[in-house]
Short mmCIF file of C-alpha atoms in Angstrom, two decimals:
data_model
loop_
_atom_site.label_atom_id
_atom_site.label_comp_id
_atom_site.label_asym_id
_atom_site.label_seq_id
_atom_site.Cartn_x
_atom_site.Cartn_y
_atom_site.Cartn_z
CA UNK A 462 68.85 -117.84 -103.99
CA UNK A 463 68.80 -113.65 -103.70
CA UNK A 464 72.07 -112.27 -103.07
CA UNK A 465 73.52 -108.48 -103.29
CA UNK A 466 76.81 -107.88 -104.08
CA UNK A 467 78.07 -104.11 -103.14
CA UNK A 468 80.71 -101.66 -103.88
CA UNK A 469 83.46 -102.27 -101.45
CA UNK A 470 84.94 -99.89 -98.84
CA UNK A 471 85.78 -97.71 -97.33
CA UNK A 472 85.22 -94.64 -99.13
CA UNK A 473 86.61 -91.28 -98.16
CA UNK A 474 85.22 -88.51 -100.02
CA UNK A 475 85.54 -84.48 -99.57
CA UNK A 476 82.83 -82.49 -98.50
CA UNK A 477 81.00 -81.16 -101.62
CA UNK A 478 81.95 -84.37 -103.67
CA UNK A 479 79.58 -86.47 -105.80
CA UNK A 480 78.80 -90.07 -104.14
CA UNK A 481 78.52 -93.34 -105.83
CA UNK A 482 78.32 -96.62 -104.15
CA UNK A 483 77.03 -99.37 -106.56
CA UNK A 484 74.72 -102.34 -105.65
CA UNK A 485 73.64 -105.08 -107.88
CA UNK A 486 71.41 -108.06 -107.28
CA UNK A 487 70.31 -111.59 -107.96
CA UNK A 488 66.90 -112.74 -107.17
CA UNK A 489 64.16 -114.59 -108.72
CA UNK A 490 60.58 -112.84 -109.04
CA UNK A 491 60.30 -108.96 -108.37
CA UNK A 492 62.04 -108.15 -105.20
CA UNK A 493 61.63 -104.46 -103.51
CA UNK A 494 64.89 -102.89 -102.75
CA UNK A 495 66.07 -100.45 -100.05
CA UNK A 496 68.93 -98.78 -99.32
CA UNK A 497 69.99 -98.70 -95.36
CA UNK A 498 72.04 -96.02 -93.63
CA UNK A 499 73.62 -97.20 -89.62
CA UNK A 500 75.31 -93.96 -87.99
CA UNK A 501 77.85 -94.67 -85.55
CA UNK A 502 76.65 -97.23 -82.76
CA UNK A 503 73.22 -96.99 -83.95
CA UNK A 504 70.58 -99.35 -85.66
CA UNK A 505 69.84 -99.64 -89.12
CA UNK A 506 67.46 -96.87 -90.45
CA UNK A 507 65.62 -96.81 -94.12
CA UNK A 508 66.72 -94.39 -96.30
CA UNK A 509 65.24 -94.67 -99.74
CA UNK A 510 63.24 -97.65 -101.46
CA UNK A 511 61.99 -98.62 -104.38
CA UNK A 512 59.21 -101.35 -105.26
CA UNK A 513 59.23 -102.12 -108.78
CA UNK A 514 61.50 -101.47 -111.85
CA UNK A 515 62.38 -98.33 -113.02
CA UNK A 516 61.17 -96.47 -109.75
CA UNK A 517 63.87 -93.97 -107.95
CA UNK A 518 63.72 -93.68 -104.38
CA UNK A 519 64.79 -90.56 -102.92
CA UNK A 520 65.47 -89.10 -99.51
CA UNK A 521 67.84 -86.53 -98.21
CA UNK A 522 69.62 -85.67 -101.18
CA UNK A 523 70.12 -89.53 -101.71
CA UNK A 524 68.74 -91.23 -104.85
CA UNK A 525 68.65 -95.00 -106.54
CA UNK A 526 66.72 -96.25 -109.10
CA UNK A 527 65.50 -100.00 -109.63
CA UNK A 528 67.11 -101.31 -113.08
CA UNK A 529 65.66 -104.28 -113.72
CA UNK A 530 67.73 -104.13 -117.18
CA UNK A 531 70.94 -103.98 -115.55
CA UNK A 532 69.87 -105.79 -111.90
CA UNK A 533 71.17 -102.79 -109.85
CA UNK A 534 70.19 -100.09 -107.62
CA UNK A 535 73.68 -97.78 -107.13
CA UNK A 536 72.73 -95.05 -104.86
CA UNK A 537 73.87 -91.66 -105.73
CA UNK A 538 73.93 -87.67 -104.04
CA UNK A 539 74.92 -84.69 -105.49
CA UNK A 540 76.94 -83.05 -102.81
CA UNK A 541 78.27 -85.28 -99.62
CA UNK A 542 78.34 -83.58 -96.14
CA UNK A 543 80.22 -84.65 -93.23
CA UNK A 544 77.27 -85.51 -91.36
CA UNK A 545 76.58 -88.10 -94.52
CA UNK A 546 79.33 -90.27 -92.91
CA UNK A 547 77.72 -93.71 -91.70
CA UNK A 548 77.68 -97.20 -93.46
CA UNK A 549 75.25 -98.16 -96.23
CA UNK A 550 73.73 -100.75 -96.83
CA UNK A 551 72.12 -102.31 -100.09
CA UNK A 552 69.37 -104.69 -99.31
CA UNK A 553 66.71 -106.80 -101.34
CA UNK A 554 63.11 -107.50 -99.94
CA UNK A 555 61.29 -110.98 -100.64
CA UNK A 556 58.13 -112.34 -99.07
CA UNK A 557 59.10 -113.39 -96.16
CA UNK A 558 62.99 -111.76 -95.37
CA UNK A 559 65.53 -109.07 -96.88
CA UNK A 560 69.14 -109.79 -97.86
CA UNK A 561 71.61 -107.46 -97.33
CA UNK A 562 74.98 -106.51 -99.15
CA UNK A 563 78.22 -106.51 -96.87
CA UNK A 564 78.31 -102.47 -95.91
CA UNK A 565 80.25 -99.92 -97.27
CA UNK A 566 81.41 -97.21 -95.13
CA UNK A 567 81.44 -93.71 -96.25
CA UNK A 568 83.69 -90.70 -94.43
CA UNK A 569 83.25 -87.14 -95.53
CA UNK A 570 86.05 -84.57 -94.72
CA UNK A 571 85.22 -81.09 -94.22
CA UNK B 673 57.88 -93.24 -78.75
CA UNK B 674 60.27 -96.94 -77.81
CA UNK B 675 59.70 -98.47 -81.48
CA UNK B 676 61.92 -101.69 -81.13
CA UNK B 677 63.79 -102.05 -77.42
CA UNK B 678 66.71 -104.51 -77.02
CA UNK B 679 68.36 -105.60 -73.82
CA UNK B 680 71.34 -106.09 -72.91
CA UNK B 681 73.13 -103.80 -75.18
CA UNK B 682 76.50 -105.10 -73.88
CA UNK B 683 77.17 -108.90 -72.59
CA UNK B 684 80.33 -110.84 -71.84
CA UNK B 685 79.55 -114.61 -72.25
CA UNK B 686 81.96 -117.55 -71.52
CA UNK B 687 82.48 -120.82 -73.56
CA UNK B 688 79.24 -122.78 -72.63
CA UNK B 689 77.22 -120.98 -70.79
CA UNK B 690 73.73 -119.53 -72.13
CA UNK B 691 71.76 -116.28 -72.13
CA UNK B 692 68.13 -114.99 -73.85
CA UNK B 693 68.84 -111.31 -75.74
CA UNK B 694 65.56 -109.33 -75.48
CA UNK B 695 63.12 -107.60 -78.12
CA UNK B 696 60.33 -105.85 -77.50
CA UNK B 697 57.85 -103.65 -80.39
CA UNK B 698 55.37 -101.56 -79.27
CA UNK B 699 53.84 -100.97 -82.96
CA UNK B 700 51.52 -104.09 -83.08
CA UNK B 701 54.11 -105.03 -85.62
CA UNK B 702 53.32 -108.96 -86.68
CA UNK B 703 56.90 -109.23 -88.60
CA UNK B 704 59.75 -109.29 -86.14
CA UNK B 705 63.44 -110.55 -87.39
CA UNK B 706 66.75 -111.75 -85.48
CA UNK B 707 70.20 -110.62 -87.17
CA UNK B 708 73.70 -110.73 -86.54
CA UNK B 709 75.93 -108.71 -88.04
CA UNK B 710 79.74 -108.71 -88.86
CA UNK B 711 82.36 -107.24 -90.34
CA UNK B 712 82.37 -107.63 -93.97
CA UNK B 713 79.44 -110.06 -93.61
CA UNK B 714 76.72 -107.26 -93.75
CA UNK B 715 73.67 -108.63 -91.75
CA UNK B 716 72.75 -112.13 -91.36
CA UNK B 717 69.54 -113.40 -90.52
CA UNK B 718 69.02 -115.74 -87.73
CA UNK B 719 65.32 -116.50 -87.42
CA UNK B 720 61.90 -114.46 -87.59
CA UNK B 721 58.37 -114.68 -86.96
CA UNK B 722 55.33 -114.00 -89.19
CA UNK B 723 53.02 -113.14 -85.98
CA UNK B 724 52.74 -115.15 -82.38
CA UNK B 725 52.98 -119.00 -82.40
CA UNK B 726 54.78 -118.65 -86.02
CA UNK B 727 58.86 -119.24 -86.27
CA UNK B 728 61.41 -119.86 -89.05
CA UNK B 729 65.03 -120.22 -89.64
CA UNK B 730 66.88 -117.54 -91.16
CA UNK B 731 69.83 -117.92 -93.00
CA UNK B 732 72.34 -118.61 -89.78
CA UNK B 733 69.96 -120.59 -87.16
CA UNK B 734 72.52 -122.82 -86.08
CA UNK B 735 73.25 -122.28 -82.22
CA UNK B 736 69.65 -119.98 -81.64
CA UNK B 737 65.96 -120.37 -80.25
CA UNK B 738 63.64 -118.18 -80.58
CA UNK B 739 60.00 -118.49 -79.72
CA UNK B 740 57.00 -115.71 -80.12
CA UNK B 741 54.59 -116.38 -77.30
CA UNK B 742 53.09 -112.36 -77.72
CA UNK B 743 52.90 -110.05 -80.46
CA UNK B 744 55.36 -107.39 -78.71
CA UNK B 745 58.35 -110.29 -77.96
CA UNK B 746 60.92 -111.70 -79.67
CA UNK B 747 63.49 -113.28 -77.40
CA UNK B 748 66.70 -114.84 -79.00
CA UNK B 749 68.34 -117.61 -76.79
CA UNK B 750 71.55 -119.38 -77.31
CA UNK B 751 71.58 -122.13 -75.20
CA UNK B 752 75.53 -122.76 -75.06
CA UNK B 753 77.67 -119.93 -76.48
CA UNK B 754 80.35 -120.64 -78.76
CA UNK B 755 83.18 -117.73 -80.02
CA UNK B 756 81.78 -118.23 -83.31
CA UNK B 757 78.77 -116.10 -82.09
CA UNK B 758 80.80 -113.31 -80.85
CA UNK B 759 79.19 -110.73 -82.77
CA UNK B 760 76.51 -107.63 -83.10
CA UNK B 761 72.73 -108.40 -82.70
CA UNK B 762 70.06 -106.84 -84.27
CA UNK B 763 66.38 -107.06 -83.70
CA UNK B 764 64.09 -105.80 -86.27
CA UNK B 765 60.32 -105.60 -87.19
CA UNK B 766 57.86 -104.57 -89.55
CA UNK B 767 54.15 -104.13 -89.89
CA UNK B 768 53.45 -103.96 -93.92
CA UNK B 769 52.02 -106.86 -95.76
CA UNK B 770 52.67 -107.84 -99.04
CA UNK B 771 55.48 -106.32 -100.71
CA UNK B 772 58.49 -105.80 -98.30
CA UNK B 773 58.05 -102.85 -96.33
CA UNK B 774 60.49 -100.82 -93.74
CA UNK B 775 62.15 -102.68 -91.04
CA UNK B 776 62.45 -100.90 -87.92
CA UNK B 777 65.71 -101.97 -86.03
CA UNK B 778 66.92 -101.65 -82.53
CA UNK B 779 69.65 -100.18 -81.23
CA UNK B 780 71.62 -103.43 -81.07
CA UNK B 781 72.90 -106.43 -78.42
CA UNK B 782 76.93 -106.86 -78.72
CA UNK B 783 77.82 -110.06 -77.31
CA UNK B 784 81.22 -111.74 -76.42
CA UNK B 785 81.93 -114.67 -76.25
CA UNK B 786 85.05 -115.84 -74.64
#
């Protein structure tokens, strides 16, 4: 079956700092795959997607690219702020559900 | 603008007894989704719906009923709680077709169970 497997946590970054969280996948066919931000006591929002290999998805400084090659989707930004703090989520999309990787939470210092 | 409602957002259960979390979509959404989410677990899914009159188990159905009478509801009942189902719950819906478009999630039930 589809699974995603994703970078562990926490991760504590300064504010400035480059931001890598890797994601990789398993799935049969040719999944879509999203990366999900959830603030503090909130719901999960969409932040980036991408729909078929070798597409990026970008969104707020936040960027991931589908490598089919390689089965992963690592999301990436520049320059982290503190307001970037949250837990992400990789996820993979399939006809009828999406799977999601365990979390990793992200906290940037100022 | 609601987008996806849930209610309660807090609920203390005992051992046994049962309760009916609430979801309601005001986007004439056809996909709506039940998760649960938990530490370390990510999120879970429990059972969704393809439009009214349609079910299916998720990944975790054990324990829930759900049942889609209108477009706009998606009720999630658990007929007699257990500890194991202590845990964040997350309704979610979408309206694309075809390849897997954005879910739109509520704010989230957190239940107890005791």
């Amino acid at each position: 079956g589809n699974s995603v497997t994703q970078m562990e946590g926490p991760v504590t970054l300064s504010e400035e700092a480059f931001l890598t969280i890797n994601c990789t996948y398993t799935a049969t066919g040719y999944p879509s795959l999203f990366w999900y931000v959830q603030y503090p006591g909130e719901g999960l929002q969409l932040l980036l997607k991408a729909t078929k290999a070798d597409d990026k998805g970008s969104n707020k400084g936040f960027e991931a690219t589908y490598r089919k090659e390689t089965t992963s989707f690592h999301l990436e930004k520049g320059s982290v702020q503190v307001s970037d703090s949250a837990v992400y989520f990789c996820a993979l999309g399939s006809a009828r559900q999406l799977t999601f990787g365990s979390g990793t939470q992200l906290t940037v210092l100022p | 603008n609601a987008g996806v409602t849930q209610t309660p957002k807090f609920q203390v259960l005992k051992t046994g007894q049962s309760m009916t979390l609430q979801c309601a979509q005001d986007m004439n959404h056809e996909y709506m989704s039940w998760y649960r989410q938990d530490p370390g677990m990510g999120l879970r899914l429990i059972h969704y719906s393809v439009g009214a009159g349609i079910t299916d188990q998720g990944e975790v159905p054990n324990g829930y009923n759900v049942s889609r009478s209108t477009t706009e509801d998606f009720p999630l009942r658990l007929l007699s709680a257990a500890p194991s189902q202590t845990s964040v719950y997350f309704c979610a819906s979408r309206g694309e077709t075809g390849v897997f478009g954005e879910l739109f999630f509520g704010e989230g039930s957190r239940l107890t169970v005791l």
